[in-house]
mmCIF file with all atom_site columns, C-alpha atoms in Angstrom:
data_model
loop_
_atom_site.group_PDB
_atom_site.id
_atom_site.type_symbol
_atom_site.label_atom_id
_atom_site.label_alt_id
_atom_site.label_comp_id
_atom_site.label_asym_id
_atom_site.label_entity_id
_atom_site.label_seq_id
_atom_site.pdbx_PDB_ins_code
_atom_site.Cartn_x
_atom_site.Cartn_y
_atom_site.Cartn_z
_atom_site.occupancy
_atom_site.B_iso_or_equiv
_atom_site.pdbx_formal_charge
_atom_site.auth_seq_id
_atom_site.auth_comp_id
_atom_site.auth_asym_id
_atom_site.auth_atom_id
_atom_site.pdbx_PDB_model_num
ATOM 1   C CA . GLN V 1 1   ? 94.504  91.974  82.421  1.00 0.00 ? 1   GLN V CA 1
ATOM 2   C CA . VAL V 1 2   ? 94.954  92.748  86.079  1.00 0.00 ? 2   VAL V CA 1
ATOM 3   C CA . GLN V 1 3   ? 94.362  89.805  88.377  1.00 0.00 ? 3   GLN V CA 1
ATOM 4   C CA . LEU V 1 4   ? 94.622  89.260  92.109  1.00 0.00 ? 4   LEU V CA 1
ATOM 5   C CA . VAL V 1 5   ? 94.543  85.565  92.955  1.00 0.00 ? 5   VAL V CA 1
ATOM 6   C CA . GLN V 1 6   ? 94.374  84.547  96.589  1.00 0.00 ? 6   GLN V CA 1
ATOM 7   C CA . SER V 1 7   ? 95.444  81.332  98.261  1.00 0.00 ? 7   SER V CA 1
ATOM 8   C CA . GLY V 1 8   ? 95.554  80.080  101.824 1.00 0.00 ? 8   GLY V CA 1
ATOM 9   C CA . GLY V 1 9   ? 92.853  80.302  104.421 1.00 0.00 ? 9   GLY V CA 1
ATOM 10  C CA . GLY V 1 10  ? 90.870  77.484  105.938 1.00 0.00 ? 10  GLY V CA 1
ATOM 11  C CA . SER V 1 11  ? 89.746  76.377  109.377 1.00 0.00 ? 11  SER V CA 1
ATOM 12  C CA . VAL V 1 12  ? 91.878  76.511  112.512 1.00 0.00 ? 12  VAL V CA 1
ATOM 13  C CA . GLN V 1 13  ? 91.423  76.413  116.252 1.00 0.00 ? 13  GLN V CA 1
ATOM 14  C CA . ALA V 1 14  ? 91.775  79.522  118.366 1.00 0.00 ? 14  ALA V CA 1
ATOM 15  C CA . GLY V 1 15  ? 95.421  80.360  118.896 1.00 0.00 ? 15  GLY V CA 1
ATOM 16  C CA . GLY V 1 16  ? 96.448  78.839  115.595 1.00 0.00 ? 16  GLY V CA 1
ATOM 17  C CA . SER V 1 17  ? 98.035  80.421  112.553 1.00 0.00 ? 17  SER V CA 1
ATOM 18  C CA . LEU V 1 18  ? 97.349  80.806  108.858 1.00 0.00 ? 18  LEU V CA 1
ATOM 19  C CA . ARG V 1 19  ? 99.172  82.490  106.005 1.00 0.00 ? 19  ARG V CA 1
ATOM 20  C CA . LEU V 1 20  ? 97.315  84.138  103.158 1.00 0.00 ? 20  LEU V CA 1
ATOM 21  C CA . SER V 1 21  ? 98.932  84.853  99.815  1.00 0.00 ? 21  SER V CA 1
ATOM 22  C CA . CYS V 1 22  ? 97.880  87.130  96.987  1.00 0.00 ? 22  CYS V CA 1
ATOM 23  C CA . ALA V 1 23  ? 99.494  86.970  93.565  1.00 0.00 ? 23  ALA V CA 1
ATOM 24  C CA . ALA V 1 24  ? 99.099  90.044  91.401  1.00 0.00 ? 24  ALA V CA 1
ATOM 25  C CA . SER V 1 25  ? 99.607  90.252  87.670  1.00 0.00 ? 25  SER V CA 1
ATOM 26  C CA . GLY V 1 26  ? 99.213  92.779  84.896  1.00 0.00 ? 26  GLY V CA 1
ATOM 27  C CA . ARG V 1 27  ? 100.209 95.875  86.856  1.00 0.00 ? 27  ARG V CA 1
ATOM 28  C CA . ILE V 1 28  ? 102.556 97.262  89.488  1.00 0.00 ? 28  ILE V CA 1
ATOM 29  C CA . PHE V 1 29  ? 100.656 98.585  92.501  1.00 0.00 ? 29  PHE V CA 1
ATOM 30  C CA . SER V 1 30  ? 101.569 101.442 94.811  1.00 0.00 ? 30  SER V CA 1
ATOM 31  C CA . ASN V 1 31  ? 99.794  99.844  97.763  1.00 0.00 ? 31  ASN V CA 1
ATOM 32  C CA . MET V 1 32  ? 98.501  96.395  98.504  1.00 0.00 ? 32  MET V CA 1
ATOM 33  C CA . GLY V 1 33  ? 96.471  95.339  101.483 1.00 0.00 ? 33  GLY V CA 1
ATOM 34  C CA . TRP V 1 34  ? 94.062  93.014  103.196 1.00 0.00 ? 34  TRP V CA 1
ATOM 35  C CA . PHE V 1 35  ? 90.446  93.464  104.243 1.00 0.00 ? 35  PHE V CA 1
ATOM 36  C CA . ARG V 1 36  ? 87.893  91.130  105.766 1.00 0.00 ? 36  ARG V CA 1
ATOM 37  C CA . GLN V 1 37  ? 84.132  90.906  105.875 1.00 0.00 ? 37  GLN V CA 1
ATOM 38  C CA . ALA V 1 38  ? 82.075  88.949  108.380 1.00 0.00 ? 38  ALA V CA 1
ATOM 39  C CA . PRO V 1 39  ? 78.397  88.130  107.751 1.00 0.00 ? 39  PRO V CA 1
ATOM 40  C CA . GLY V 1 40  ? 76.211  91.184  108.237 1.00 0.00 ? 40  GLY V CA 1
ATOM 41  C CA . LYS V 1 41  ? 79.165  93.536  108.585 1.00 0.00 ? 41  LYS V CA 1
ATOM 42  C CA . GLU V 1 42  ? 80.938  96.028  106.362 1.00 0.00 ? 42  GLU V CA 1
ATOM 43  C CA . ARG V 1 43  ? 84.213  95.113  104.742 1.00 0.00 ? 43  ARG V CA 1
ATOM 44  C CA . GLY V 1 44  ? 86.917  96.386  107.076 1.00 0.00 ? 44  GLY V CA 1
ATOM 45  C CA . PHE V 1 45  ? 90.589  97.217  106.828 1.00 0.00 ? 45  PHE V CA 1
ATOM 46  C CA . LEU V 1 46  ? 93.203  94.868  108.252 1.00 0.00 ? 46  LEU V CA 1
ATOM 47  C CA . ALA V 1 47  ? 96.610  95.755  106.889 1.00 0.00 ? 47  ALA V CA 1
ATOM 48  C CA . ALA V 1 48  ? 98.355  97.464  103.991 1.00 0.00 ? 48  ALA V CA 1
ATOM 49  C CA . ILE V 1 49  ? 101.864 98.013  102.722 1.00 0.00 ? 49  ILE V CA 1
ATOM 50  C CA . SER V 1 50  ? 103.352 100.551 100.328 1.00 0.00 ? 50  SER V CA 1
ATOM 51  C CA . ARG V 1 51  ? 105.685 99.699  97.468  1.00 0.00 ? 51  ARG V CA 1
ATOM 52  C CA . SER V 1 52  ? 107.835 102.801 97.761  1.00 0.00 ? 52  SER V CA 1
ATOM 53  C CA . ASP V 1 53  ? 109.084 102.280 101.308 1.00 0.00 ? 53  ASP V CA 1
ATOM 54  C CA . ASN V 1 54  ? 107.499 98.988  102.459 1.00 0.00 ? 54  ASN V CA 1
ATOM 55  C CA . MET V 1 55  ? 105.798 100.817 105.307 1.00 0.00 ? 55  MET V CA 1
ATOM 56  C CA . PRO V 1 56  ? 103.123 98.623  106.918 1.00 0.00 ? 56  PRO V CA 1
ATOM 57  C CA . TYR V 1 57  ? 99.814  99.759  108.350 1.00 0.00 ? 57  TYR V CA 1
ATOM 58  C CA . TYR V 1 58  ? 97.595  97.717  110.663 1.00 0.00 ? 58  TYR V CA 1
ATOM 59  C CA . ALA V 1 59  ? 94.151  97.883  112.158 1.00 0.00 ? 59  ALA V CA 1
ATOM 60  C CA . ASP V 1 60  ? 94.266  98.048  115.946 1.00 0.00 ? 60  ASP V CA 1
ATOM 61  C CA . SER V 1 61  ? 92.434  94.738  116.203 1.00 0.00 ? 61  SER V CA 1
ATOM 62  C CA . VAL V 1 62  ? 95.283  92.817  114.559 1.00 0.00 ? 62  VAL V CA 1
ATOM 63  C CA . LYS V 1 63  ? 98.400  94.688  115.682 1.00 0.00 ? 63  LYS V CA 1
ATOM 64  C CA . GLY V 1 64  ? 100.903 92.289  117.190 1.00 0.00 ? 64  GLY V CA 1
ATOM 65  C CA . ARG V 1 65  ? 99.126  89.264  115.704 1.00 0.00 ? 65  ARG V CA 1
ATOM 66  C CA . PHE V 1 66  ? 99.103  89.795  111.937 1.00 0.00 ? 66  PHE V CA 1
ATOM 67  C CA . THR V 1 67  ? 102.052 90.682  109.731 1.00 0.00 ? 67  THR V CA 1
ATOM 68  C CA . ILE V 1 68  ? 101.821 91.963  106.179 1.00 0.00 ? 68  ILE V CA 1
ATOM 69  C CA . SER V 1 69  ? 104.715 91.582  103.780 1.00 0.00 ? 69  SER V CA 1
ATOM 70  C CA . ARG V 1 70  ? 105.321 92.234  100.106 1.00 0.00 ? 70  ARG V CA 1
ATOM 71  C CA . ASP V 1 71  ? 107.619 90.611  97.579  1.00 0.00 ? 71  ASP V CA 1
ATOM 72  C CA . ASN V 1 72  ? 107.975 93.149  94.798  1.00 0.00 ? 72  ASN V CA 1
ATOM 73  C CA . ALA V 1 73  ? 110.032 90.802  92.614  1.00 0.00 ? 73  ALA V CA 1
ATOM 74  C CA . LYS V 1 74  ? 107.156 88.299  92.614  1.00 0.00 ? 74  LYS V CA 1
ATOM 75  C CA . ASN V 1 75  ? 104.441 90.971  92.787  1.00 0.00 ? 75  ASN V CA 1
ATOM 76  C CA . MET V 1 76  ? 102.878 89.226  95.766  1.00 0.00 ? 76  MET V CA 1
ATOM 77  C CA . VAL V 1 77  ? 101.563 90.251  99.148  1.00 0.00 ? 77  VAL V CA 1
ATOM 78  C CA . TYR V 1 78  ? 101.173 88.024  102.183 1.00 0.00 ? 78  TYR V CA 1
ATOM 79  C CA . LEU V 1 79  ? 99.335  88.106  105.473 1.00 0.00 ? 79  LEU V CA 1
ATOM 80  C CA . GLN V 1 80  ? 100.724 86.003  108.297 1.00 0.00 ? 80  GLN V CA 1
ATOM 81  C CA . MET V 1 81  ? 98.022  85.548  110.918 1.00 0.00 ? 81  MET V CA 1
ATOM 82  C CA . ASN V 1 82  ? 99.004  84.328  114.367 1.00 0.00 ? 82  ASN V CA 1
ATOM 83  C CA . SER V 1 83  ? 97.091  83.953  117.623 1.00 0.00 ? 83  SER V CA 1
ATOM 84  C CA . LEU V 1 84  ? 93.838  83.713  115.730 1.00 0.00 ? 84  LEU V CA 1
ATOM 85  C CA . LYS V 1 85  ? 90.587  84.344  117.592 1.00 0.00 ? 85  LYS V CA 1
ATOM 86  C CA . PRO V 1 86  ? 87.017  83.268  116.808 1.00 0.00 ? 86  PRO V CA 1
ATOM 87  C CA . GLU V 1 87  ? 86.192  86.896  116.024 1.00 0.00 ? 87  GLU V CA 1
ATOM 88  C CA . ASP V 1 88  ? 88.713  86.732  113.179 1.00 0.00 ? 88  ASP V CA 1
ATOM 89  C CA . THR V 1 89  ? 86.289  84.471  111.305 1.00 0.00 ? 89  THR V CA 1
ATOM 90  C CA . ALA V 1 90  ? 85.442  86.186  108.021 1.00 0.00 ? 90  ALA V CA 1
ATOM 91  C CA . VAL V 1 91  ? 86.042  86.215  104.303 1.00 0.00 ? 91  VAL V CA 1
ATOM 92  C CA . TYR V 1 92  ? 89.442  87.752  103.660 1.00 0.00 ? 92  TYR V CA 1
ATOM 93  C CA . TYR V 1 93  ? 90.221  89.812  100.574 1.00 0.00 ? 93  TYR V CA 1
ATOM 94  C CA . CYS V 1 94  ? 93.443  91.123  99.160  1.00 0.00 ? 94  CYS V CA 1
ATOM 95  C CA . ALA V 1 95  ? 93.299  94.491  97.457  1.00 0.00 ? 95  ALA V CA 1
ATOM 96  C CA . ALA V 1 96  ? 95.543  96.720  95.379  1.00 0.00 ? 96  ALA V CA 1
ATOM 97  C CA . THR V 1 97  ? 95.670  100.298 94.169  1.00 0.00 ? 97  THR V CA 1
ATOM 98  C CA . THR V 1 98  ? 97.751  102.417 91.812  1.00 0.00 ? 98  THR V CA 1
ATOM 99  C CA . THR V 1 99  ? 96.809  105.706 93.488  1.00 0.00 ? 99  THR V CA 1
ATOM 100 C CA . PHE V 1 100 ? 98.889  107.756 95.910  1.00 0.00 ? 100 PHE V CA 1
ATOM 101 C CA . THR V 1 101 ? 96.191  109.762 97.677  1.00 0.00 ? 101 THR V CA 1
ATOM 102 C CA . GLY V 1 102 ? 93.377  108.982 100.056 1.00 0.00 ? 102 GLY V CA 1
ATOM 103 C CA . ALA V 1 103 ? 93.150  106.925 103.209 1.00 0.00 ? 103 ALA V CA 1
ATOM 104 C CA . ILE V 1 104 ? 95.015  103.674 102.914 1.00 0.00 ? 104 ILE V CA 1
ATOM 105 C CA . THR V 1 105 ? 92.507  102.132 105.325 1.00 0.00 ? 105 THR V CA 1
ATOM 106 C CA . SER V 1 106 ? 89.498  102.890 103.121 1.00 0.00 ? 106 SER V CA 1
ATOM 107 C CA . THR V 1 107 ? 87.968  100.350 100.759 1.00 0.00 ? 107 THR V CA 1
ATOM 108 C CA . GLY V 1 108 ? 87.413  103.208 98.308  1.00 0.00 ? 108 GLY V CA 1
ATOM 109 C CA . ARG V 1 109 ? 91.160  103.623 97.882  1.00 0.00 ? 109 ARG V CA 1
ATOM 110 C CA . TYR V 1 110 ? 91.547  100.259 96.171  1.00 0.00 ? 110 TYR V CA 1
ATOM 111 C CA . ASP V 1 111 ? 90.867  99.540  92.513  1.00 0.00 ? 111 ASP V CA 1
ATOM 112 C CA . TYR V 1 112 ? 91.339  95.784  92.363  1.00 0.00 ? 112 TYR V CA 1
ATOM 113 C CA . TRP V 1 113 ? 90.269  92.938  94.615  1.00 0.00 ? 113 TRP V CA 1
ATOM 114 C CA . GLY V 1 114 ? 90.991  89.258  95.007  1.00 0.00 ? 114 GLY V CA 1
ATOM 115 C CA . GLN V 1 115 ? 88.279  86.618  94.973  1.00 0.00 ? 115 GLN V CA 1
ATOM 116 C CA . GLY V 1 116 ? 88.180  86.244  98.751  1.00 0.00 ? 116 GLY V CA 1
ATOM 117 C CA . THR V 1 117 ? 88.963  83.271  100.943 1.00 0.00 ? 117 THR V CA 1
ATOM 118 C CA . GLN V 1 118 ? 87.186  81.972  104.029 1.00 0.00 ? 118 GLN V CA 1
ATOM 119 C CA . VAL V 1 119 ? 88.976  81.924  107.372 1.00 0.00 ? 119 VAL V CA 1
ATOM 120 C CA . THR V 1 120 ? 87.166  80.133  110.175 1.00 0.00 ? 120 THR V CA 1
ATOM 121 C CA . VAL V 1 121 ? 88.507  80.100  113.730 1.00 0.00 ? 121 VAL V CA 1
ATOM 122 C CA . SER V 1 122 ? 86.847  77.747  116.203 1.00 0.00 ? 122 SER V CA 1
ATOM 123 C CA . SER V 1 123 ? 86.942  77.869  119.988 1.00 0.00 ? 123 SER V CA 1
#
């Protein structure tokens, strides 16, 4: 079976850093990414990376602060989060897809999702 198991997250002060990890099993994915969802808001795109060329994509809100990386040998994807802000507080989800069409920033592109992990950034 396909599984995406997340680890990392927690509570930090503004300006701090966290690293999220997502371990995939059961399938090789064309694209893997990260989304987040704050209370009362839609799940939104953060970052994604392709397997074919390791090209990263970022939401404007996290460019220069977050870095996505992928270890194909381990079938894992990571999100290094630096300079965290209180508005980054949300549940973070890793996601994966086997498709090659559609917007990489859209939740509809992704077939599989991790369980989510809470990130809380205090002032």
